[in-house]
Amino acid sequence: MIIPHNPMLTRELEIQKGEILIGRPLGMSCGCPITHCGIVHTVDHRTGVITWFVTGPLDPREKGFKDMGYYIAEGYEGLVTESRVDIKLGMRYFFQPRRCMLNWRHSGLVNYVNRTPDGLQVRVEGLWIG
């Protein structure tokens, strides 16, 4: 997940690659009442953009975490291994994230597709939940 965030906060929290973060999504249609947990993949302290991999709640409980508060998710990137329809650029699709604890459907606009041997690598933006 890509998160445009506050550059001052990323510097203040000294967020680094590999750290465990928790935060609450805000502003994606109805938002999400569940705190998300993840591992930082990249962070740009100049712009405040964080790329992280959403995980389950066990890592923060066992290893500690930094709380980044509320955030706005810019997009999801992932691998589609099965789909009931052909995925095309510029189309909006409903999907179910594998780790969604509420089993809520999400929706987003596909703006990147790459066919790999393991499946379709996609990027989805313009997220709505519910």
mmCIF file of C-alpha atoms in Angstrom:
data_model
loop_
_atom_site.group_PDB
_atom_site.id
_atom_site.type_symbol
_atom_site.label_atom_id
_atom_site.label_comp_id
_atom_site.label_asym_id
_atom_site.label_seq_id
_atom_site.Cartn_x
_atom_site.Cartn_y
_atom_site.Cartn_z
ATOM 1 C CA MET A 1 0.000 0.000 0.000
ATOM 2 C CA ILE A 2 1.286 3.487 -0.814
ATOM 3 C CA ILE A 3 0.584 6.200 1.709
ATOM 4 C CA PRO A 4 1.068 9.906 1.029
ATOM 5 C CA HIS A 5 1.832 11.188 4.472
ATOM 6 C CA ASN A 6 3.103 14.209 6.332
ATOM 7 C CA PRO A 7 6.843 14.759 5.641
ATOM 8 C CA MET A 8 7.337 16.254 9.126
ATOM 9 C CA LEU A 9 5.788 13.192 10.772
ATOM 10 C CA THR A 10 7.943 10.705 8.849
ATOM 11 C CA ARG A 11 11.035 12.607 9.971
ATOM 12 C CA GLU A 12 9.760 13.123 13.521
ATOM 13 C CA LEU A 13 8.993 9.401 13.935
ATOM 14 C CA GLU A 14 12.256 8.537 12.149
ATOM 15 C CA ILE A 15 10.415 5.919 10.083
ATOM 16 C CA GLN A 16 12.856 3.541 8.408
ATOM 17 C CA LYS A 17 12.668 0.556 6.071
ATOM 18 C CA GLY A 18 11.792 -2.668 7.904
ATOM 19 C CA GLU A 19 10.007 -1.002 10.818
ATOM 20 C CA ILE A 20 6.528 -2.044 11.900
ATOM 21 C CA LEU A 21 3.839 0.651 11.702
ATOM 22 C CA ILE A 22 0.220 0.821 12.736
ATOM 23 C CA GLY A 23 -2.299 3.361 11.484
ATOM 24 C CA ARG A 24 -5.922 3.981 10.729
ATOM 25 C CA PRO A 25 -7.131 4.572 7.159
ATOM 26 C CA LEU A 26 -9.116 7.727 6.630
ATOM 27 C CA GLY A 27 -11.166 9.141 3.800
ATOM 28 C CA MET A 28 -11.568 6.094 1.529
ATOM 29 C CA SER A 29 -15.313 6.374 1.013
ATOM 30 C CA CYS A 30 -16.534 5.280 4.438
ATOM 31 C CA GLY A 31 -13.033 4.798 5.819
ATOM 32 C CA CYS A 32 -12.120 1.745 7.819
ATOM 33 C CA PRO A 33 -12.536 1.267 11.579
ATOM 34 C CA ILE A 34 -9.731 -1.306 11.790
ATOM 35 C CA THR A 35 -6.159 -0.341 12.666
ATOM 36 C CA HIS A 36 -3.843 -1.588 9.933
ATOM 37 C CA CYS A 37 -0.409 -3.041 10.683
ATOM 38 C CA GLY A 38 2.457 -3.232 8.223
ATOM 39 C CA ILE A 39 6.156 -3.373 7.507
ATOM 40 C CA VAL A 40 7.800 -0.376 5.819
ATOM 41 C CA HIS A 41 9.266 -1.144 2.402
ATOM 42 C CA THR A 42 10.343 2.392 1.443
ATOM 43 C CA VAL A 43 9.996 5.862 2.918
ATOM 44 C CA ASP A 44 10.724 9.216 1.293
ATOM 45 C CA HIS A 45 11.368 11.714 4.099
ATOM 46 C CA ARG A 46 11.281 14.589 1.615
ATOM 47 C CA THR A 47 7.703 13.907 0.429
ATOM 48 C CA GLY A 48 6.418 11.812 3.342
ATOM 49 C CA VAL A 49 5.368 8.928 1.064
ATOM 50 C CA ILE A 50 5.564 5.511 2.720
ATOM 51 C CA THR A 51 5.243 2.180 0.912
ATOM 52 C CA TRP A 52 4.410 -0.671 3.244
ATOM 53 C CA PHE A 53 3.187 -4.249 3.208
ATOM 54 C CA VAL A 54 0.057 -4.788 5.276
ATOM 55 C CA THR A 55 0.433 -7.693 7.695
ATOM 56 C CA GLY A 56 -1.645 -9.150 10.492
ATOM 57 C CA PRO A 57 -1.678 -7.871 14.090
ATOM 58 C CA LEU A 58 0.827 -10.351 15.539
ATOM 59 C CA ASP A 59 4.069 -8.564 14.538
ATOM 60 C CA PRO A 60 3.198 -5.324 16.375
ATOM 61 C CA ARG A 61 2.169 -7.282 19.457
ATOM 62 C CA GLU A 62 5.370 -9.317 19.520
ATOM 63 C CA LYS A 63 7.962 -6.858 18.174
ATOM 64 C CA GLY A 64 6.645 -3.385 18.951
ATOM 65 C CA PHE A 65 5.577 -0.663 16.500
ATOM 66 C CA LYS A 66 5.373 3.026 15.675
ATOM 67 C CA ASP A 67 1.903 4.585 15.463
ATOM 68 C CA MET A 68 1.544 6.903 12.472
ATOM 69 C CA GLY A 69 -2.068 7.812 13.311
ATOM 70 C CA TYR A 70 -4.549 8.442 10.498
ATOM 71 C CA TYR A 71 -3.407 8.148 6.892
ATOM 72 C CA ILE A 72 -4.781 8.310 3.375
ATOM 73 C CA ALA A 73 -4.043 5.305 1.174
ATOM 74 C CA GLU A 74 -3.056 6.319 -2.341
ATOM 75 C CA GLY A 75 -3.089 2.876 -3.879
ATOM 76 C CA TYR A 76 -2.706 -0.857 -3.571
ATOM 77 C CA GLU A 77 -0.195 -2.896 -5.527
ATOM 78 C CA GLY A 78 -0.367 -6.653 -5.647
ATOM 79 C CA LEU A 79 -0.576 -9.897 -7.557
ATOM 80 C CA VAL A 80 -3.905 -11.149 -8.900
ATOM 81 C CA THR A 81 -3.822 -14.939 -9.146
ATOM 82 C CA GLU A 82 -7.504 -15.477 -9.923
ATOM 83 C CA SER A 83 -10.263 -13.273 -11.287
ATOM 84 C CA ARG A 84 -13.794 -13.807 -12.578
ATOM 85 C CA VAL A 85 -13.314 -11.120 -15.263
ATOM 86 C CA ASP A 86 -10.507 -9.887 -17.513
ATOM 87 C CA ILE A 87 -8.609 -7.042 -15.863
ATOM 88 C CA LYS A 88 -8.118 -4.002 -18.101
ATOM 89 C CA LEU A 89 -6.389 -0.658 -17.642
ATOM 90 C CA GLY A 90 -8.670 2.234 -16.749
ATOM 91 C CA MET A 91 -11.492 0.074 -15.410
ATOM 92 C CA ARG A 92 -12.844 0.123 -11.838
ATOM 93 C CA TYR A 93 -13.087 -3.254 -10.129
ATOM 94 C CA PHE A 94 -14.346 -4.556 -6.814
ATOM 95 C CA PHE A 95 -11.927 -6.794 -4.941
ATOM 96 C CA GLN A 96 -11.433 -8.426 -1.577
ATOM 97 C CA PRO A 97 -8.010 -7.839 0.034
ATOM 98 C CA ARG A 98 -6.697 -11.082 1.449
ATOM 99 C CA ARG A 99 -6.035 -9.614 4.887
ATOM 100 C CA CYS A 100 -9.213 -7.544 5.313
ATOM 101 C CA MET A 101 -10.410 -8.456 8.808
ATOM 102 C CA LEU A 102 -13.936 -7.171 8.140
ATOM 103 C CA ASN A 103 -14.276 -8.962 4.789
ATOM 104 C CA TRP A 104 -15.382 -5.672 3.218
ATOM 105 C CA ARG A 105 -15.176 -5.321 -0.508
ATOM 106 C CA HIS A 106 -12.876 -2.633 -1.851
ATOM 107 C CA SER A 107 -13.025 -0.862 -5.185
ATOM 108 C CA GLY A 108 -10.341 0.831 -7.227
ATOM 109 C CA LEU A 109 -9.266 1.974 -10.669
ATOM 110 C CA VAL A 110 -6.590 -0.176 -12.335
ATOM 111 C CA ASN A 111 -3.793 2.011 -13.689
ATOM 112 C CA TYR A 112 -0.969 -0.545 -14.099
ATOM 113 C CA VAL A 113 -0.988 -4.164 -15.295
ATOM 114 C CA ASN A 114 1.961 -6.488 -15.881
ATOM 115 C CA ARG A 115 1.593 -10.174 -16.743
ATOM 116 C CA THR A 116 4.067 -12.376 -14.835
ATOM 117 C CA PRO A 117 4.423 -16.167 -14.547
ATOM 118 C CA ASP A 118 2.860 -15.959 -11.064
ATOM 119 C CA GLY A 119 -0.161 -13.858 -12.045
ATOM 120 C CA LEU A 120 -1.134 -10.317 -12.950
ATOM 121 C CA GLN A 121 0.784 -7.589 -11.158
ATOM 122 C CA VAL A 122 -1.595 -4.615 -10.733
ATOM 123 C CA ARG A 123 -1.774 -1.191 -9.148
ATOM 124 C CA VAL A 124 -5.190 0.061 -8.006
ATOM 125 C CA GLU A 125 -5.924 3.687 -7.092
ATOM 126 C CA GLY A 126 -9.000 5.779 -6.307
ATOM 127 C CA LEU A 127 -9.943 3.455 -3.457
ATOM 128 C CA TRP A 128 -13.412 3.020 -2.001
ATOM 129 C CA ILE A 129 -14.352 0.664 0.811
ATOM 130 C CA GLY A 130 -17.775 -0.844 1.355
#
